[in-house]
Short mmCIF file of C-alpha atoms in Angstrom, two decimals:
data_model
loop_
_atom_site.label_atom_id
_atom_site.label_comp_id
_atom_site.label_asym_id
_atom_site.label_seq_id
_atom_site.Cartn_x
_atom_site.Cartn_y
_atom_site.Cartn_z
CA MET A 27 114.28 72.53 126.52
CA ASN A 28 116.66 74.88 124.29
CA VAL A 29 118.40 77.38 126.25
CA LEU A 30 119.54 80.42 123.56
CA LEU A 31 115.33 80.79 122.60
CA ILE A 32 114.53 81.20 126.75
CA LEU A 33 117.56 83.51 126.60
CA LEU A 34 116.59 85.45 123.11
CA LEU A 35 113.27 86.29 125.26
CA ALA A 36 114.10 86.66 129.00
CA ALA A 37 116.91 88.89 128.06
CA PRO A 38 114.87 91.90 126.85
CA LEU A 39 112.39 90.83 129.60
CA ALA A 40 114.63 90.81 132.52
CA GLY A 41 116.12 94.47 130.99
CA CYS A 42 112.84 95.68 130.98
CA LEU A 43 112.04 95.41 134.45
CA ALA A 44 115.35 96.71 135.27
CA VAL A 45 115.02 99.78 133.70
CA LEU A 46 112.37 100.85 135.73
CA GLY A 47 114.40 100.47 139.00
CA SER A 48 117.51 102.21 137.29
CA ARG A 49 116.31 105.61 136.23
CA ARG A 50 119.68 107.31 135.63
CA SER A 51 120.93 104.58 133.75
CA ALA A 52 117.97 103.40 131.79
CA VAL A 53 119.57 104.23 128.24
CA LEU A 54 122.31 102.13 129.29
CA VAL A 55 120.82 99.73 130.64
CA GLY A 56 118.57 99.31 127.17
CA ILE A 57 121.73 99.06 124.74
CA VAL A 58 123.52 96.37 127.03
CA THR A 59 120.13 94.66 126.99
CA THR A 60 119.47 94.89 123.48
CA GLY A 61 123.52 93.93 122.83
CA ILE A 62 122.98 90.58 124.78
CA THR A 63 119.56 89.81 122.87
CA PHE A 64 121.38 90.55 119.52
CA ALA A 65 124.44 88.12 120.33
CA VAL A 66 121.90 85.66 121.12
CA ALA A 67 119.94 85.60 117.81
CA LEU A 68 123.29 85.86 116.10
CA ALA A 69 124.53 82.32 118.03
CA ILE A 70 120.89 80.83 117.12
CA VAL A 71 121.97 82.09 113.49
CA PHE A 72 124.98 79.73 113.61
CA SER A 73 122.99 76.78 115.71
CA VAL A 74 120.20 76.14 112.94
CA ASP A 75 121.18 73.84 110.32
CA TYR A 76 119.52 75.61 107.15
CA ALA A 77 119.21 72.52 105.04
CA ARG A 78 117.04 70.41 107.12
CA PRO A 79 113.47 71.53 106.78
CA GLY A 80 111.77 71.76 110.37
CA THR A 81 111.56 73.56 113.12
CA GLN A 82 115.16 73.49 115.28
CA LEU A 83 115.94 74.63 118.53
CA VAL A 84 112.66 73.70 119.76
CA THR A 85 111.75 74.21 123.56
CA ASP A 86 108.08 72.44 124.27
CA ALA A 87 107.21 72.23 127.59
CA PRO A 88 103.14 72.43 129.54
CA TRP A 89 102.04 75.73 130.09
CA ILE A 90 97.91 75.51 131.01
CA PRO A 91 98.15 71.53 131.11
CA PRO A 92 93.62 71.65 130.93
CA LEU A 93 93.55 73.63 127.65
CA GLY A 94 96.40 71.78 125.90
CA ILE A 95 98.67 74.97 125.13
CA ARG A 96 102.11 74.19 125.51
CA PHE A 97 105.44 76.99 126.21
CA HIS A 98 106.49 75.82 122.32
CA LEU A 99 108.80 78.04 121.04
CA GLY A 100 111.32 77.01 118.02
CA VAL A 101 113.11 78.80 115.06
CA ASP A 102 113.30 77.44 111.17
CA GLY A 103 114.91 79.35 107.90
CA VAL A 104 112.02 81.45 107.68
CA SER A 105 112.09 83.15 111.43
CA VAL A 106 115.74 83.21 111.85
CA PRO A 107 116.55 86.17 109.30
CA LEU A 108 113.38 88.29 111.24
CA VAL A 109 114.75 87.17 114.51
CA VAL A 110 118.03 88.81 113.44
CA LEU A 111 116.14 91.71 111.79
CA THR A 112 114.23 92.37 115.16
CA ALA A 113 117.49 92.33 117.61
CA LEU A 114 119.38 94.30 114.88
CA LEU A 115 116.87 97.31 115.06
CA CYS A 116 116.01 97.58 118.51
CA LEU A 117 120.32 97.79 119.42
CA LEU A 118 120.93 100.66 116.48
CA SER A 119 117.79 102.09 118.06
CA MET A 120 118.68 102.03 121.71
CA ILE A 121 122.26 103.44 120.34
CA TYR A 122 120.48 106.03 118.41
CA VAL A 123 118.84 107.13 121.78
CA ALA A 124 121.66 107.18 123.76
CA ARG A 125 123.38 109.92 121.70
CA ARG A 126 124.10 112.82 122.91
CA GLY A 127 120.36 115.13 123.38
CA GLY A 128 118.72 112.41 122.05
CA ALA A 129 117.27 110.74 125.61
CA PRO A 130 113.74 111.11 125.88
CA VAL A 131 111.70 112.64 128.60
CA ARG A 132 111.31 110.04 131.01
CA PRO A 133 113.57 107.46 129.79
CA HIS A 134 113.47 104.97 131.75
CA SER A 135 109.78 104.79 130.66
CA PHE A 136 110.51 105.02 127.08
CA VAL A 137 113.44 102.03 127.32
CA SER A 138 110.93 99.83 129.29
CA LEU A 139 108.43 99.86 126.96
CA VAL A 140 110.70 99.55 124.00
CA LEU A 141 112.83 96.27 125.47
CA LEU A 142 108.42 94.98 126.32
CA THR A 143 108.08 95.42 122.22
CA GLU A 144 111.33 93.50 121.61
CA VAL A 145 109.72 90.44 123.69
CA GLY A 146 106.55 90.71 122.03
CA MET A 147 107.95 91.02 118.54
CA LEU A 148 110.74 87.85 119.17
CA GLY A 149 108.56 85.93 120.76
CA THR A 150 105.74 86.12 117.72
CA PHE A 151 108.72 84.70 115.09
CA VAL A 152 109.58 82.18 117.67
CA ALA A 153 106.04 80.53 118.87
CA LEU A 154 104.96 77.50 117.83
CA ASP A 155 101.61 77.50 119.63
CA LEU A 156 98.78 79.07 118.08
CA LEU A 157 97.99 80.84 121.56
CA LEU A 158 101.44 81.64 122.35
CA PHE A 159 101.91 83.36 119.11
CA PHE A 160 98.33 85.26 119.48
CA LEU A 161 99.50 86.09 122.74
CA PHE A 162 102.40 87.52 122.13
CA PHE A 163 101.02 89.33 118.65
CA GLU A 164 99.23 91.37 121.13
CA VAL A 165 102.34 91.99 123.54
CA VAL A 166 103.59 94.47 120.87
CA LEU A 167 100.50 96.81 120.73
CA ILE A 168 99.94 97.82 123.98
CA PRO A 169 103.90 99.08 124.58
CA MET A 170 103.64 100.67 120.74
CA TYR A 171 100.51 102.64 121.57
CA ALA A 172 102.42 104.19 124.57
CA LEU A 173 105.59 105.13 122.51
CA VAL A 174 103.52 107.01 119.97
CA ALA A 175 100.95 108.05 122.75
CA GLY A 176 103.75 109.52 124.68
CA TRP A 177 106.36 111.03 123.25
CA GLY A 178 105.15 111.27 119.27
CA GLY A 179 103.86 114.42 117.49
CA ALA A 180 101.17 116.72 118.22
CA GLY A 181 98.58 114.58 116.97
CA ARG A 182 99.57 111.74 118.75
CA GLY A 183 96.67 111.28 120.61
CA PRO A 184 94.27 110.56 117.55
CA ALA A 185 96.97 108.57 115.59
CA ALA A 186 97.29 106.41 118.87
CA ARG A 187 94.05 105.74 118.84
CA GLN A 188 93.49 104.76 115.25
CA PHE A 189 96.69 102.83 115.85
CA ILE A 190 94.89 100.75 118.51
CA LEU A 191 91.37 100.28 117.18
CA TYR A 192 92.62 99.14 114.00
CA THR A 193 94.89 96.50 115.59
CA LEU A 194 92.79 95.00 118.41
CA LEU A 195 89.64 94.75 115.92
CA GLY A 196 92.14 92.42 113.52
CA SER A 197 93.54 90.84 116.23
CA GLY A 198 89.89 90.11 117.23
CA VAL A 199 89.45 88.83 113.98
CA LEU A 200 92.81 86.59 114.07
CA LEU A 201 91.63 84.80 117.52
CA VAL A 202 87.83 84.24 115.78
CA GLY A 203 90.13 82.27 112.78
CA LEU A 204 92.55 80.47 115.45
CA LEU A 205 89.57 79.24 116.78
CA VAL A 206 88.17 77.39 114.24
CA VAL A 207 91.38 75.80 113.31
CA HIS A 208 91.41 74.60 117.08
CA GLY A 209 87.59 73.60 116.90
CA HIS A 210 87.95 70.86 113.87
CA THR A 211 91.35 69.88 114.92
CA SER A 212 91.66 69.91 118.61
CA THR A 213 95.24 71.40 118.74
CA LEU A 214 97.11 74.49 119.07
CA ASP A 215 100.29 73.45 117.54
CA ILE A 216 101.53 74.85 114.65
CA VAL A 217 103.93 71.77 113.83
CA ALA A 218 101.78 70.00 113.98
CA LEU A 219 98.82 71.35 112.52
CA ALA A 220 101.29 72.12 109.49
CA ASP A 221 102.24 68.03 108.84
CA ARG A 222 98.08 67.47 108.88
CA GLY A 223 98.26 69.57 105.75
CA GLY A 224 94.16 70.97 106.78
CA ALA A 225 93.37 67.24 107.30
CA GLY A 226 90.06 67.16 109.43
CA MET A 227 88.93 70.44 108.08
CA SER A 228 86.84 70.83 104.86
CA HIS A 229 87.26 73.06 102.25
CA THR A 230 84.46 75.39 103.55
CA VAL A 231 85.73 75.14 107.03
CA GLN A 232 89.35 76.17 105.27
CA VAL A 233 88.06 79.02 103.36
CA ILE A 234 86.64 80.26 106.34
CA ALA A 235 89.35 80.27 108.44
CA PHE A 236 92.03 81.56 106.12
CA VAL A 237 89.77 84.58 105.48
CA LEU A 238 89.42 85.14 109.09
CA VAL A 239 93.25 84.47 110.09
CA ALA A 240 94.76 86.52 107.14
CA GLY A 241 91.88 89.08 107.40
CA GLY A 242 93.21 89.49 111.05
CA LEU A 243 96.86 89.37 110.21
CA ALA A 244 96.42 92.12 107.09
CA VAL A 245 95.77 94.94 108.99
CA LYS A 246 98.92 94.69 110.88
CA VAL A 247 100.81 94.24 107.65
CA PRO A 248 99.15 96.73 106.31
CA MET A 249 96.60 95.63 103.31
CA TRP A 250 94.69 97.89 101.27
CA PRO A 251 92.70 98.86 102.31
CA LEU A 252 92.87 98.52 105.79
CA HIS A 253 96.41 100.21 106.06
CA THR A 254 94.69 104.38 106.83
CA TRP A 255 96.00 103.66 110.69
CA LEU A 256 99.47 103.69 109.22
CA PRO A 257 100.63 107.38 107.62
CA ASP A 258 99.13 108.92 110.76
CA ALA A 259 100.92 106.31 113.21
CA HIS A 260 104.33 106.92 111.69
CA SER A 261 103.70 110.30 111.44
CA GLU A 262 103.41 111.56 114.82
CA ALA A 263 105.35 108.56 116.16
CA PRO A 264 109.10 108.99 117.94
CA THR A 265 111.83 108.19 115.47
CA VAL A 266 112.74 104.94 117.35
CA GLY A 267 108.81 104.21 117.01
CA SER A 268 108.76 104.40 113.29
CA VAL A 269 111.74 102.51 112.85
CA LEU A 270 110.53 99.23 114.52
CA LEU A 271 106.94 99.95 113.56
CA ALA A 272 108.14 99.87 109.83
CA GLY A 273 110.67 97.79 110.38
CA VAL A 274 109.39 94.65 111.92
CA LEU A 275 105.82 95.00 113.08
CA LEU A 276 104.56 95.01 109.36
CA LYS A 277 106.67 92.07 109.51
CA MET A 278 104.39 90.11 111.57
CA GLY A 279 101.68 90.08 109.91
CA THR A 280 103.18 88.48 106.40
CA TYR A 281 105.37 86.06 108.27
CA GLY A 282 101.47 84.87 110.08
CA LEU A 283 100.36 84.41 106.33
CA ILE A 284 103.75 82.18 105.71
CA ARG A 285 103.64 80.28 108.85
CA ILE A 286 99.88 79.60 109.85
CA ALA A 287 97.88 80.52 106.97
CA LEU A 288 99.62 78.83 104.06
CA PRO A 289 100.58 75.50 105.35
CA ILE A 290 98.20 74.73 108.05
CA LEU A 291 94.66 75.84 105.29
CA PRO A 292 96.02 75.16 102.10
CA ASP A 293 92.57 74.89 100.66
CA GLY A 294 92.07 78.59 101.95
CA ALA A 295 95.04 79.42 100.61
CA LEU A 296 94.46 77.78 97.17
CA ALA A 297 90.94 79.95 96.86
CA VAL A 298 92.00 83.44 98.06
CA ALA A 299 95.15 84.33 96.50
CA PRO A 300 93.91 85.54 94.04
CA VAL A 301 92.22 88.23 96.01
CA LEU A 302 95.25 88.84 97.94
CA GLY A 303 97.47 89.01 95.10
CA ALA A 304 94.61 91.46 93.50
CA LEU A 305 94.64 93.73 96.91
CA GLY A 306 98.46 93.98 97.02
CA VAL A 307 98.92 95.06 93.97
CA ILE A 308 95.96 97.90 94.33
CA GLY A 309 98.31 98.68 97.11
CA ILE A 310 101.62 99.25 94.95
CA VAL A 311 99.45 100.99 92.64
CA TYR A 312 97.71 103.14 95.16
CA ALA A 313 100.91 103.80 97.43
CA ALA A 314 103.13 105.12 94.23
CA LEU A 315 100.42 107.87 93.25
CA THR A 316 99.38 108.93 97.07
CA CYS A 317 103.08 109.35 97.51
CA LEU A 318 103.29 111.57 94.52
CA ALA A 319 101.06 113.69 95.73
CA GLN A 320 102.52 113.81 99.53
CA ARG A 321 104.92 116.77 101.17
CA ASN A 322 106.03 115.34 104.72
CA LEU A 323 108.87 112.79 104.22
CA LYS A 324 107.59 110.46 107.14
CA ARG A 325 104.26 110.41 105.49
CA LEU A 326 105.48 109.61 102.32
CA ILE A 327 107.89 106.77 103.43
CA ALA A 328 104.65 105.14 105.62
CA PHE A 329 102.72 105.16 102.42
CA SER A 330 105.99 103.56 100.21
CA SER A 331 105.86 101.02 102.80
CA VAL A 332 102.12 100.50 101.78
CA GLY A 333 103.46 99.55 98.45
CA HIS A 334 106.48 97.67 99.47
CA MET A 335 104.29 95.40 101.24
CA GLY A 336 102.13 94.71 98.42
CA PHE A 337 104.73 93.16 96.82
CA VAL A 338 105.43 90.58 99.85
CA LEU A 339 101.52 90.06 99.27
CA LEU A 340 101.82 89.27 95.76
CA GLY A 341 104.70 86.67 96.44
CA ILE A 342 102.45 85.03 98.79
CA SER A 343 99.64 84.85 96.83
CA THR A 344 101.53 83.30 93.88
CA LEU A 345 101.87 80.50 96.41
CA THR A 346 105.57 78.69 94.77
CA PRO A 347 108.54 78.33 96.45
CA ALA A 348 110.14 81.47 94.43
CA GLY A 349 107.38 83.35 95.72
CA ILE A 350 107.41 82.98 99.25
CA ASN A 351 111.29 83.57 99.27
CA ALA A 352 110.31 86.66 96.88
CA ALA A 353 108.19 87.64 100.34
CA LEU A 354 110.82 86.85 102.72
CA PHE A 355 113.45 88.84 100.81
CA ALA A 356 111.23 91.91 100.44
CA ASN A 357 110.16 91.64 104.41
CA ILE A 358 113.76 92.14 104.99
CA ALA A 359 115.16 94.73 102.55
CA HIS A 360 112.05 96.84 103.32
CA GLY A 361 113.23 96.34 107.30
CA LEU A 362 116.77 97.25 106.17
CA ILE A 363 115.87 100.09 104.01
CA THR A 364 112.88 102.00 105.78
CA GLY A 365 114.23 101.19 109.16
CA LEU A 366 117.33 103.74 107.98
CA LEU A 367 115.16 105.87 106.15
CA PHE A 368 113.40 106.66 109.24
CA PHE A 369 116.42 107.27 111.49
CA LEU A 370 117.39 109.83 108.52
CA VAL A 371 114.34 111.56 108.35
CA GLY A 372 113.97 111.72 112.05
CA GLY A 373 117.61 113.07 111.62
CA MET A 374 116.24 116.02 109.01
CA ALA A 375 113.57 116.52 111.80
CA GLU A 376 115.93 117.60 114.63
CA ARG A 377 118.06 119.60 112.19
CA PHE A 378 115.13 121.44 110.17
CA GLY A 379 112.53 121.51 112.22
CA SER A 380 109.87 119.49 110.21
CA THR A 381 109.48 116.89 107.81
CA ASP A 382 107.40 118.75 105.21
CA MET A 383 109.33 119.23 102.20
CA ASP A 384 108.57 122.55 101.26
CA LYS A 385 109.77 123.90 104.84
CA ILE A 386 113.03 122.16 104.86
CA GLY A 387 113.67 123.69 100.78
CA GLY A 388 116.28 122.60 98.70
CA GLY A 389 119.78 121.91 98.98
CA THR A 390 120.17 119.91 101.81
CA LEU A 391 123.34 118.43 99.43
CA THR A 392 125.06 121.66 100.12
CA LEU A 393 124.03 122.28 104.15
CA ALA A 394 124.26 118.40 105.01
CA PRO A 395 126.14 116.20 102.30
CA ARG A 396 127.04 113.47 104.23
CA LEU A 397 122.69 112.96 105.46
CA SER A 398 121.91 113.83 102.04
CA VAL A 399 124.21 110.85 100.66
CA LEU A 400 123.35 108.80 102.95
CA LEU A 401 119.52 109.83 101.99
CA VAL A 402 120.38 109.36 98.02
CA ILE A 403 121.44 105.89 98.79
CA ALA A 404 118.54 104.65 100.97
CA ALA A 405 116.06 106.08 98.41
CA VAL A 406 117.26 105.08 95.74
CA ALA A 407 117.60 101.19 97.58
CA SER A 408 113.83 101.66 98.41
CA PHE A 409 112.85 102.35 94.68
CA GLY A 410 115.06 98.57 93.55
CA LEU A 411 118.30 99.83 91.77
CA PRO A 412 119.96 96.74 91.09
CA GLY A 413 122.67 96.17 93.71
CA LEU A 414 120.87 97.21 96.63
CA ALA A 415 118.68 95.27 98.72
CA GLY A 416 115.28 96.55 97.50
CA PHE A 417 115.57 94.75 94.00
CA TRP A 418 115.27 91.12 94.38
CA GLY A 419 112.41 90.74 96.62
CA GLU A 420 110.29 92.78 93.94
CA MET A 421 111.80 91.26 90.64
CA LEU A 422 111.22 87.62 92.01
CA ALA A 423 107.95 88.94 93.18
CA MET A 424 107.23 89.64 89.91
CA LEU A 425 108.96 86.89 88.14
CA ALA A 426 106.41 84.62 90.36
CA ALA A 427 103.31 86.20 89.22
CA TYR A 428 104.64 85.09 85.71
CA ASP A 429 104.37 81.67 86.35
CA PRO A 430 101.73 81.60 89.40
CA ALA A 431 100.86 77.88 91.26
CA PRO A 432 98.65 75.01 89.77
CA GLY A 433 95.21 75.97 90.21
CA LEU A 434 95.73 79.54 89.83
CA ASN A 435 94.26 81.65 86.86
CA ARG A 436 97.73 82.60 85.19
CA PRO A 437 96.37 85.34 82.67
CA LEU A 438 95.36 87.15 86.08
CA TYR A 439 98.34 87.12 87.26
CA LEU A 440 100.31 88.11 84.05
CA VAL A 441 98.26 91.37 84.62
CA TYR A 442 99.20 91.77 88.27
CA MET A 443 102.68 91.49 87.18
CA VAL A 444 102.33 94.51 84.33
CA ALA A 445 100.37 96.20 87.35
CA ALA A 446 103.36 95.88 90.10
CA GLY A 447 105.85 96.42 87.09
CA ILE A 448 104.24 99.97 86.37
CA GLY A 449 104.02 100.16 90.21
CA ALA A 450 107.64 99.78 90.51
CA VAL A 451 108.06 102.53 88.11
CA LEU A 452 105.96 105.28 89.90
CA THR A 453 107.77 104.14 93.08
CA ALA A 454 111.12 105.65 91.20
CA ALA A 455 109.40 108.47 89.95
CA TYR A 456 108.57 109.46 93.55
CA PHE A 457 111.76 109.03 95.86
CA LEU A 458 113.47 111.01 92.74
CA VAL A 459 111.07 113.61 92.92
CA MET A 460 111.64 113.84 96.32
CA LEU A 461 115.84 113.64 96.44
CA ARG A 462 115.27 116.90 94.18
CA ARG A 463 112.83 118.33 96.29
CA VAL A 464 114.95 117.47 99.25
CA ALA A 465 118.64 117.34 98.08
CA GLN A 466 118.80 118.71 95.20
CA GLY A 467 118.59 122.60 94.28
CA THR A 468 118.96 125.81 95.80
CA PHE A 469 118.36 125.67 99.86
CA ALA A 470 115.91 127.96 100.76
CA ALA A 471 116.67 131.99 101.79
CA TRP A 472 115.86 131.71 105.66
CA ARG A 473 118.81 128.81 105.85
CA LYS A 474 121.08 130.65 103.54
CA ASP A 475 123.33 132.09 106.93
CA GLN A 476 121.83 128.76 109.29
CA GLY A 477 124.62 126.40 109.90
CA VAL A 478 123.83 122.52 109.45
CA LEU A 479 125.09 119.92 111.36
CA ASP A 480 126.10 117.13 109.39
CA VAL A 481 125.84 113.33 110.48
CA THR A 482 127.31 112.87 113.83
CA ARG A 483 129.27 109.91 115.24
CA ALA A 484 126.89 108.23 117.44
CA GLU A 485 124.79 108.85 114.21
CA TYR A 486 127.27 106.95 111.92
CA VAL A 487 127.05 103.92 114.30
CA ALA A 488 123.59 103.76 114.30
CA TRP A 489 123.15 104.23 111.05
CA SER A 490 126.07 102.66 109.56
CA PRO A 491 125.12 99.18 109.89
CA LEU A 492 121.94 99.41 107.97
CA VAL A 493 124.30 101.09 105.01
CA VAL A 494 126.37 98.23 105.10
CA LEU A 495 123.74 95.60 105.04
CA VAL A 496 122.16 97.22 101.91
CA PHE A 497 124.87 96.96 99.81
CA VAL A 498 125.23 93.63 100.93
CA VAL A 499 122.26 91.99 101.04
CA GLY A 500 121.70 93.55 97.45
CA ILE A 501 125.03 92.12 95.95
CA TRP A 502 124.44 88.60 98.08
CA PRO A 503 121.00 87.87 98.05
CA GLY A 504 121.94 84.12 98.85
CA LEU A 505 122.53 85.61 102.69
CA VAL A 506 118.88 85.74 103.06
CA LEU A 507 117.75 83.46 100.67
CA ALA A 508 120.29 80.55 101.26
CA PRO A 509 118.50 80.07 104.57
CA THR A 510 114.70 80.29 103.59
CA VAL A 511 114.87 77.65 100.85
CA GLU A 512 114.37 74.45 102.63
CA ALA A 513 112.14 76.28 104.98
CA VAL A 514 109.62 77.34 101.81
CA GLY A 515 110.22 73.63 100.57
CA PHE A 516 108.56 72.36 103.35
CA TYR A 517 105.97 74.71 104.22
CA LEU A 518 104.15 74.26 100.56
CA GLY A 519 104.34 70.64 101.01
CA GLY A 520 100.68 70.61 101.37
CA LEU A 521 99.78 73.38 98.89
#
């Protein structure tokens, strides 16, 4: 039994329970708890040998012996970056909540729900049993629903209901797929199933199981056309909810594809990969065109997430080491950049009373220069400016599409590559239009005599780590790619 992974899950769970009994110091308990969890995540980073494929820091104990279900945890180069990203965003979210005037109503309930969400997110990334993975996957849904429904905007009720209905439907499909795998292999052990590489399942069974598993996970990605819950959920969620939803929850779907679907169902992956690629590319172009028509900053960033996750799906669909590494890198980059964007938009909503670009008007560069500069950095990083974090994942995904795995239709993937390139150009266009409408020009007449508070110290503390990492990861992509290389090669062994 490895104490680090137990602590990783036990710390936020204990904090969740402790907060319910300490209403006055709920935010402080949240900061301490997420700080301890982040420290444990950093300890895990330095405890893993990334040159050695396979899972490490393993905890494997009987959980429900009659059903053969085990409490099986472990990490490798694929999961460690996502564990650190999750712990970091949760810590920064608690720091952001702690700023003066930032505490939500019923802070003890709010903080406990955030910590419970953290337990589910971290558990998803370290679970090595199919049923345990599913349970952690589901743990996230209820607290996130409660965060949107309890602390969201005016339309929070319908948005929260849409979120829970879509995700529960996807979870049902995912569960059926996992049961198909278990029914033909008699095991739920992810490591053992990956080692088998589909042995014991016919081609037809693998294709059916892959469609079910990928279909269930695709709702969480979200993959076009199963994305329609996302814009409303983002628009109505509180700032912290939007940060965690975009920064981590969307990654749970693509992580499941790489951790479960590809190594366990290789025949199904080869058969369905072109469809995944097509849907990913459609999502890229569709999201870019939709963003050009948006007036609300939150909805624009939400739709942009559909496009960015389309690049992740394109990389996964190539079934190559370059493509999978591109997907993993893009996951991390998107979490950093979009988390920062939602923090900034939340700050603008507090200052200007709206996220509607027409109501904000132009000239924020004059009124709040530091806030506007941070918005510019996040926007140009999001559309993939070289030297910033958003560049490498998308570029590598298109490069992988140029030379997909044997057995895939290369001319088709060349079409995907060209379409993704057009989407990347359109992505730059809508972010530049957004910056022109919000940051540049002359400010609206109604704000000529209105002072606007620029970035506060607490906001600097919450946002600066993301800004720094956007530059560091962009200049030194090996920081993210180095841990994943050996693990990706191991995952693709059966393909």
